[in-house]
């Protein structure tokens, strides 16, 4: 066994391997909402594009055992047995009207084919043939984008479950519901709007179920008080359906990464991705934009551009179709509500007959997912002011949050006249203490990222060097093409995110801000 490898078996009545709770993934909706919305957009624009996804363990010292790998391999193959149920389809029709009928028809017969689409292997460090031998997990997903896009979340959840089912068993479920309840209560009492975003790194299915039970209980309790916070829902569609709360989400880096790789037009990739998104769902629908795929500065250049006029959000039945707005100058047969062959370049901006409205105006807000949050708030305030936008916009914070950070970012955002909201993930669904000594039981930091799309590398640059992903030559090429300056900050070490029980590197300066360090290129945030 390697130094630092955790493989502890606490043979207690609360041992997670002995309690009969559900294991693995058994619902197609046991995923984040944005995987469904992106799949809908991919079906519309890129149904014939092949892609590759690659797994990365950012905590490489935390390895699987052979027993964990064998369990994981079986669970991956079981994914082929999953299909959407009539009740689940009805839930989507009722609660997600932005998912159009062509997409729901596609989903009704959709099946995952892991034996064809997933390559998973186990590289043993010191092979003794024993079930406790440890090694590195390698995982790659290949196939049509529209058919493979739903793998990411269940594969990450299964990998985390495998590790904590077999490799680190020094924990129990005791207190998970009440801990989640107490965290939610504090957020609600401090006026925070928040959602549960923890599927991808959850300890297992039962943990997430307990957590959401606690969140819902807290939300019910504060209804009769003067607390003005709100549980907005969960990104997990299955648990939203199970617990009667809204499914919610934004969009992932994957969408912009894929559009950029397919078009090979990084200079206009953000605007193309925004245009396709609005073309699929309408103006003002799913209106939280993700800024940092290629750095926030590059994104804002696109965000200030005029949005297309051929789409708008509609009320009622028409809202279930993309591009159902009354402003369309296109014929019915050419309307973007149809599922046409993929577009491989940015749509042509039509000649405008009325005053143009920018993407920044029609989107309700933005999501901050990397880099220095305080600097991001300042940057967005300057941007909206410069654009003459007076509406109160939302910033959704989603990068490794805890209670203290939510309250800090709420204060900073409100001081800058934003409505803050929080997507809280690992802090809710993988927050445990070791039974043996009471210290932090550290979660895995694992990701599955789009690495190829349309035979070209797909990359992400981000506002933090620790979150750069993809082919190094392509990353450097894109930086040069965009004139990009990357900045690091104290919280950017992805290899030790939750070391010693805290999010790594979260020392705060006296004025409550964190100062990023300039690395090279063109600045994405101001210090």
PDB file of N, CA and C in Angstrom, residues 33 36-45 84 89 92-108 146 276-282 285-286 311 316-324 335-340:
ATOM      1  N   UNK A  33     -29.263  19.064 -13.724  1.00  0.00           N
ATOM      2  CA  UNK A  33     -30.186  19.580 -14.723  1.00  0.00           C
ATOM      3  C   UNK A  33     -29.463  20.082 -15.962  1.00  0.00           C
ATOM      4  N   UNK A  36     -29.085  17.825 -18.936  1.00  0.00           N
ATOM      5  CA  UNK A  36     -30.262  17.657 -19.795  1.00  0.00           C
ATOM      6  C   UNK A  36     -30.441  18.859 -20.717  1.00  0.00           C
ATOM      7  N   UNK A  37     -30.281  20.079 -20.184  1.00  0.00           N
ATOM      8  CA  UNK A  37     -30.450  21.254 -21.036  1.00  0.00           C
ATOM      9  C   UNK A  37     -29.374  21.295 -22.112  1.00  0.00           C
ATOM     10  N   UNK A  38     -28.149  20.951 -21.755  1.00  0.00           N
ATOM     11  CA  UNK A  38     -27.093  20.927 -22.772  1.00  0.00           C
ATOM     12  C   UNK A  38     -27.332  19.821 -23.790  1.00  0.00           C
ATOM     13  N   UNK A  39     -27.819  18.665 -23.333  1.00  0.00           N
ATOM     14  CA  UNK A  39     -28.127  17.588 -24.283  1.00  0.00           C
ATOM     15  C   UNK A  39     -29.185  18.038 -25.271  1.00  0.00           C
ATOM     16  N   UNK A  40     -30.164  18.791 -24.792  1.00  0.00           N
ATOM     17  CA  UNK A  40     -31.197  19.319 -25.674  1.00  0.00           C
ATOM     18  C   UNK A  40     -30.590  20.240 -26.727  1.00  0.00           C
ATOM     19  N   UNK A  41     -29.657  21.105 -26.314  1.00  0.00           N
ATOM     20  CA  UNK A  41     -29.012  22.015 -27.252  1.00  0.00           C
ATOM     21  C   UNK A  41     -28.090  21.266 -28.219  1.00  0.00           C
ATOM     22  N   UNK A  42     -27.405  20.248 -27.726  1.00  0.00           N
ATOM     23  CA  UNK A  42     -26.539  19.449 -28.592  1.00  0.00           C
ATOM     24  C   UNK A  42     -27.365  18.707 -29.636  1.00  0.00           C
ATOM     25  N   UNK A  43     -28.504  18.150 -29.224  1.00  0.00           N
ATOM     26  CA  UNK A  43     -29.390  17.477 -30.177  1.00  0.00           C
ATOM     27  C   UNK A  43     -29.816  18.434 -31.279  1.00  0.00           C
ATOM     28  N   UNK A  44     -30.028  19.666 -30.927  1.00  0.00           N
ATOM     29  CA  UNK A  44     -30.501  20.669 -31.883  1.00  0.00           C
ATOM     30  C   UNK A  44     -29.412  21.098 -32.866  1.00  0.00           C
ATOM     31  N   UNK A  45     -28.217  21.344 -32.353  1.00  0.00           N
ATOM     32  CA  UNK A  45     -27.171  21.951 -33.179  1.00  0.00           C
ATOM     33  C   UNK A  45     -26.046  21.005 -33.598  1.00  0.00           C
ATOM     34  N   UNK A  84     -35.544   6.266 -19.058  1.00  0.00           N
ATOM     35  CA  UNK A  84     -36.440   7.199 -18.396  1.00  0.00           C
ATOM     36  C   UNK A  84     -37.830   6.582 -18.267  1.00  0.00           C
ATOM     37  N   UNK A  89     -40.683  11.401 -17.281  1.00  0.00           N
ATOM     38  CA  UNK A  89     -40.979  12.248 -18.435  1.00  0.00           C
ATOM     39  C   UNK A  89     -42.058  13.285 -18.105  1.00  0.00           C
ATOM     40  N   UNK A  92     -40.588  16.104 -16.135  1.00  0.00           N
ATOM     41  CA  UNK A  92     -39.864  17.063 -16.974  1.00  0.00           C
ATOM     42  C   UNK A  92     -40.834  17.970 -17.722  1.00  0.00           C
ATOM     43  N   UNK A  93     -41.900  17.400 -18.256  1.00  0.00           N
ATOM     44  CA  UNK A  93     -42.887  18.222 -18.975  1.00  0.00           C
ATOM     45  C   UNK A  93     -43.483  19.298 -18.064  1.00  0.00           C
ATOM     46  N   UNK A  94     -43.745  18.914 -16.831  1.00  0.00           N
ATOM     47  CA  UNK A  94     -44.409  19.825 -15.896  1.00  0.00           C
ATOM     48  C   UNK A  94     -43.458  20.862 -15.324  1.00  0.00           C
ATOM     49  N   UNK A  95     -42.246  20.450 -14.998  1.00  0.00           N
ATOM     50  CA  UNK A  95     -41.337  21.308 -14.247  1.00  0.00           C
ATOM     51  C   UNK A  95     -40.217  21.916 -15.083  1.00  0.00           C
ATOM     52  N   UNK A  96     -40.013  21.426 -16.273  1.00  0.00           N
ATOM     53  CA  UNK A  96     -38.937  21.935 -17.131  1.00  0.00           C
ATOM     54  C   UNK A  96     -39.493  22.250 -18.521  1.00  0.00           C
ATOM     55  N   UNK A  97     -40.392  23.231 -18.642  1.00  0.00           N
ATOM     56  CA  UNK A  97     -41.067  23.493 -19.907  1.00  0.00           C
ATOM     57  C   UNK A  97     -40.134  23.960 -21.009  1.00  0.00           C
ATOM     58  N   UNK A  98     -38.927  24.342 -20.668  1.00  0.00           N
ATOM     59  CA  UNK A  98     -37.940  24.753 -21.672  1.00  0.00           C
ATOM     60  C   UNK A  98     -37.362  23.564 -22.433  1.00  0.00           C
ATOM     61  N   UNK A  99     -37.596  22.350 -21.964  1.00  0.00           N
ATOM     62  CA  UNK A  99     -37.175  21.154 -22.701  1.00  0.00           C
ATOM     63  C   UNK A  99     -38.246  20.845 -23.744  1.00  0.00           C
ATOM     64  N   UNK A 100     -37.914  21.012 -25.019  1.00  0.00           N
ATOM     65  CA  UNK A 100     -38.937  20.936 -26.064  1.00  0.00           C
ATOM     66  C   UNK A 100     -39.341  19.504 -26.378  1.00  0.00           C
ATOM     67  N   UNK A 101     -40.414  19.356 -27.105  1.00  0.00           N
ATOM     68  CA  UNK A 101     -40.967  18.032 -27.395  1.00  0.00           C
ATOM     69  C   UNK A 101     -40.030  17.154 -28.217  1.00  0.00           C
ATOM     70  N   UNK A 102     -39.343  17.705 -29.238  1.00  0.00           N
ATOM     71  CA  UNK A 102     -38.382  16.847 -29.950  1.00  0.00           C
ATOM     72  C   UNK A 102     -37.337  16.234 -29.026  1.00  0.00           C
ATOM     73  N   UNK A 103     -36.873  17.019 -28.048  1.00  0.00           N
ATOM     74  CA  UNK A 103     -35.904  16.476 -27.102  1.00  0.00           C
ATOM     75  C   UNK A 103     -36.532  15.422 -26.204  1.00  0.00           C
ATOM     76  N   UNK A 104     -37.728  15.675 -25.689  1.00  0.00           N
ATOM     77  CA  UNK A 104     -38.382  14.684 -24.835  1.00  0.00           C
ATOM     78  C   UNK A 104     -38.678  13.405 -25.608  1.00  0.00           C
ATOM     79  N   UNK A 105     -39.002  13.523 -26.876  1.00  0.00           N
ATOM     80  CA  UNK A 105     -39.180  12.324 -27.712  1.00  0.00           C
ATOM     81  C   UNK A 105     -37.877  11.538 -27.814  1.00  0.00           C
ATOM     82  N   UNK A 106     -36.784  12.267 -28.000  1.00  0.00           N
ATOM     83  CA  UNK A 106     -35.460  11.635 -28.049  1.00  0.00           C
ATOM     84  C   UNK A 106     -35.160  10.927 -26.728  1.00  0.00           C
ATOM     85  N   UNK A 107     -35.438  11.609 -25.612  1.00  0.00           N
ATOM     86  CA  UNK A 107     -35.114  11.067 -24.292  1.00  0.00           C
ATOM     87  C   UNK A 107     -35.945   9.830 -23.975  1.00  0.00           C
ATOM     88  N   UNK A 108     -37.136   9.757 -24.517  1.00  0.00           N
ATOM     89  CA  UNK A 108     -38.034   8.643 -24.224  1.00  0.00           C
ATOM     90  C   UNK A 108     -37.446   7.308 -24.651  1.00  0.00           C
ATOM     91  N   UNK A 146     -24.237  13.901 -28.259  1.00  0.00           N
ATOM     92  CA  UNK A 146     -25.610  13.828 -27.770  1.00  0.00           C
ATOM     93  C   UNK A 146     -25.881  12.524 -27.025  1.00  0.00           C
ATOM     94  N   UNK A 276     -26.340  30.280 -29.595  1.00  0.00           N
ATOM     95  CA  UNK A 276     -26.992  28.974 -29.706  1.00  0.00           C
ATOM     96  C   UNK A 276     -27.902  28.716 -28.502  1.00  0.00           C
ATOM     97  N   UNK A 277     -27.431  29.117 -27.327  1.00  0.00           N
ATOM     98  CA  UNK A 277     -28.212  28.898 -26.104  1.00  0.00           C
ATOM     99  C   UNK A 277     -29.545  29.646 -26.171  1.00  0.00           C
ATOM    100  N   UNK A 278     -29.451  30.914 -26.550  1.00  0.00           N
ATOM    101  CA  UNK A 278     -30.673  31.708 -26.698  1.00  0.00           C
ATOM    102  C   UNK A 278     -31.521  31.146 -27.833  1.00  0.00           C
ATOM    103  N   UNK A 279     -30.889  30.671 -28.904  1.00  0.00           N
ATOM    104  CA  UNK A 279     -31.618  30.084 -30.012  1.00  0.00           C
ATOM    105  C   UNK A 279     -32.355  28.821 -29.637  1.00  0.00           C
ATOM    106  N   UNK A 280     -31.846  28.114 -28.640  1.00  0.00           N
ATOM    107  CA  UNK A 280     -32.491  26.871 -28.220  1.00  0.00           C
ATOM    108  C   UNK A 280     -33.601  27.113 -27.207  1.00  0.00           C
ATOM    109  N   UNK A 281     -33.386  28.040 -26.281  1.00  0.00           N
ATOM    110  CA  UNK A 281     -34.305  28.167 -25.150  1.00  0.00           C
ATOM    111  C   UNK A 281     -35.083  29.474 -25.120  1.00  0.00           C
ATOM    112  N   UNK A 282     -34.650  30.486 -25.838  1.00  0.00           N
ATOM    113  CA  UNK A 282     -35.352  31.755 -25.828  1.00  0.00           C
ATOM    114  C   UNK A 282     -34.717  32.764 -24.896  1.00  0.00           C
ATOM    115  N   UNK A 285     -34.646  32.735 -20.694  1.00  0.00           N
ATOM    116  CA  UNK A 285     -34.863  31.376 -20.193  1.00  0.00           C
ATOM    117  C   UNK A 285     -33.511  30.755 -19.875  1.00  0.00           C
ATOM    118  N   UNK A 286     -33.396  30.087 -18.727  1.00  0.00           N
ATOM    119  CA  UNK A 286     -32.116  29.515 -18.290  1.00  0.00           C
ATOM    120  C   UNK A 286     -31.042  30.591 -18.388  1.00  0.00           C
ATOM    121  N   UNK A 311     -35.237  35.161 -31.400  1.00  0.00           N
ATOM    122  CA  UNK A 311     -35.746  34.366 -30.288  1.00  0.00           C
ATOM    123  C   UNK A 311     -36.169  35.277 -29.156  1.00  0.00           C
ATOM    124  N   UNK A 316     -46.561  30.462 -21.670  1.00  0.00           N
ATOM    125  CA  UNK A 316     -47.534  29.437 -22.039  1.00  0.00           C
ATOM    126  C   UNK A 316     -46.914  28.338 -22.874  1.00  0.00           C
ATOM    127  N   UNK A 317     -47.764  27.697 -23.667  1.00  0.00           N
ATOM    128  CA  UNK A 317     -47.345  26.516 -24.399  1.00  0.00           C
ATOM    129  C   UNK A 317     -46.168  26.778 -25.320  1.00  0.00           C
ATOM    130  N   UNK A 318     -46.122  27.975 -25.927  1.00  0.00           N
ATOM    131  CA  UNK A 318     -45.040  28.274 -26.860  1.00  0.00           C
ATOM    132  C   UNK A 318     -43.678  28.227 -26.189  1.00  0.00           C
ATOM    133  N   UNK A 319     -43.642  28.435 -24.869  1.00  0.00           N
ATOM    134  CA  UNK A 319     -42.362  28.445 -24.175  1.00  0.00           C
ATOM    135  C   UNK A 319     -41.733  27.062 -24.140  1.00  0.00           C
ATOM    136  N   UNK A 320     -42.485  26.021 -24.437  1.00  0.00           N
ATOM    137  CA  UNK A 320     -41.901  24.685 -24.464  1.00  0.00           C
ATOM    138  C   UNK A 320     -41.118  24.448 -25.732  1.00  0.00           C
ATOM    139  N   UNK A 321     -41.227  25.341 -26.696  1.00  0.00           N
ATOM    140  CA  UNK A 321     -40.448  25.244 -27.922  1.00  0.00           C
ATOM    141  C   UNK A 321     -39.351  26.292 -27.902  1.00  0.00           C
ATOM    142  N   UNK A 322     -38.134  25.934 -28.318  1.00  0.00           N
ATOM    143  CA  UNK A 322     -37.111  26.959 -28.424  1.00  0.00           C
ATOM    144  C   UNK A 322     -37.452  27.903 -29.555  1.00  0.00           C
ATOM    145  N   UNK A 323     -36.926  29.104 -29.461  1.00  0.00           N
ATOM    146  CA  UNK A 323     -37.100  30.100 -30.515  1.00  0.00           C
ATOM    147  C   UNK A 323     -38.563  30.366 -30.805  1.00  0.00           C
ATOM    148  N   UNK A 324     -39.381  30.408 -29.785  1.00  0.00           N
ATOM    149  CA  UNK A 324     -40.820  30.541 -29.994  1.00  0.00           C
ATOM    150  C   UNK A 324     -41.291  31.977 -29.866  1.00  0.00           C
ATOM    151  N   UNK A 335     -37.508  28.185 -38.756  1.00  0.00           N
ATOM    152  CA  UNK A 335     -37.409  28.601 -37.374  1.00  0.00           C
ATOM    153  C   UNK A 335     -36.511  27.663 -36.579  1.00  0.00           C
ATOM    154  N   UNK A 336     -35.771  28.226 -35.635  1.00  0.00           N
ATOM    155  CA  UNK A 336     -34.807  27.429 -34.883  1.00  0.00           C
ATOM    156  C   UNK A 336     -35.445  26.449 -33.926  1.00  0.00           C
ATOM    157  N   UNK A 337     -36.777  26.392 -33.889  1.00  0.00           N
ATOM    158  CA  UNK A 337     -37.415  25.369 -33.056  1.00  0.00           C
ATOM    159  C   UNK A 337     -37.296  23.991 -33.683  1.00  0.00           C
ATOM    160  N   UNK A 338     -36.909  23.922 -34.935  1.00  0.00           N
ATOM    161  CA  UNK A 338     -36.688  22.625 -35.571  1.00  0.00           C
ATOM    162  C   UNK A 338     -35.325  22.093 -35.177  1.00  0.00           C
ATOM    163  N   UNK A 339     -35.150  20.789 -35.300  1.00  0.00           N
ATOM    164  CA  UNK A 339     -33.860  20.184 -35.006  1.00  0.00           C
ATOM    165  C   UNK A 339     -33.143  19.933 -36.323  1.00  0.00           C
ATOM    166  N   UNK A 340     -32.357  20.892 -36.736  1.00  0.00           N
ATOM    167  CA  UNK A 340     -31.671  20.826 -38.014  1.00  0.00           C
ATOM    168  C   UNK A 340     -30.289  20.212 -37.848  1.00  0.00           C
TER     169      UNK A 340
END
